């Protein structure tokens, strides 16, 4: 079997997606997600101008060798652009191999380790009252785990909170929106939010919270300690992970579990955090961490140190990534939870899928491969539209960089 065609499909059915399709001389093909939110076309160029020509004529079954070829063959390794491109190739190759074996991908990975995959969804509102309503709606839909975010009194716009009743989408404008942030107001407000949720809905629902890298380590330690009475499933991205020693300080001050990793690109980004047991969940994704091949290595390392996987699953990852992630989740022994932000009907009209949701859990389906496909003709009707993520400034105008 040989690769005879490699093409990049860019579409925007409500938001931008980049999909790689690899076709073989035997008619089998596989697809992979290459979406890098807010920087999509940088990956498109990397794939079209460099990777696609290298793949023609190669044996698609040699997944490991091709991964190493693409990773080690580039002098400039790692980084979000290169690793997202490699991930798309890797996911498409696993899709082809599983289709050739006529089995769902999770079987090829080693078979399932569980019967169903617990997912968490998002509940957010402009204030505590509307957030409580959103939590109740998620519970009514069957979710057992919910990420809770709320607008903050005195802060005009809060990242992670939808506006004007629309679905939340982080990339919200042609050029970056500048918003204002107050750490002090946030730290004073967050415990009140979770007290209100526990008071209304009790202790049986799993609660999660995303800090979005906005605190210093000592501030994150304070927040984690003040949230301990509400028994969070995790506190996500409390600080930026470039200075990984900062997590030691957080650990000294709180027993609230810590999750991190959606912006990580490889095992090297989380090696020290895992080995030093400074985090409890790794949130790296199939698309941004080098594909299934690299994500399996991260999971194996994490399992040695009692760290579980909790893959990112926002709508800036296409249904292709979600499908691949669910097969990974079905297999991985040290699974924790999977994020789920539902894609819109428009998005799912372009991508067909075999994974299914029922009462707070997913199953990936039994279709050979990862079970997700793209309608290329329909995708053409939704051209790319540039959209950027917002940036934050403090109330005094300082560009906030944590």
PDB file of C-alpha atoms in Angstrom, residues 20 111 225 233 260 299 313:
ATOM      1  CA  UNK A  20      -5.933  16.513   6.364  1.00  0.00           C
ATOM      2  CA  UNK A 111      -8.959  -2.863  23.171  1.00  0.00           C
ATOM      3  CA  UNK A 225      -7.095  26.418  49.167  1.00  0.00           C
ATOM      4  CA  UNK A 233     -12.712  17.527  40.336  1.00  0.00           C
ATOM      5  CA  UNK A 260      -2.879  21.309  32.756  1.00  0.00           C
ATOM      6  CA  UNK A 299      -0.197   8.558  28.970  1.00  0.00           C
ATOM      7  CA  UNK A 313     -12.314  18.907  23.898  1.00  0.00           C
TER       8      UNK A 313
END
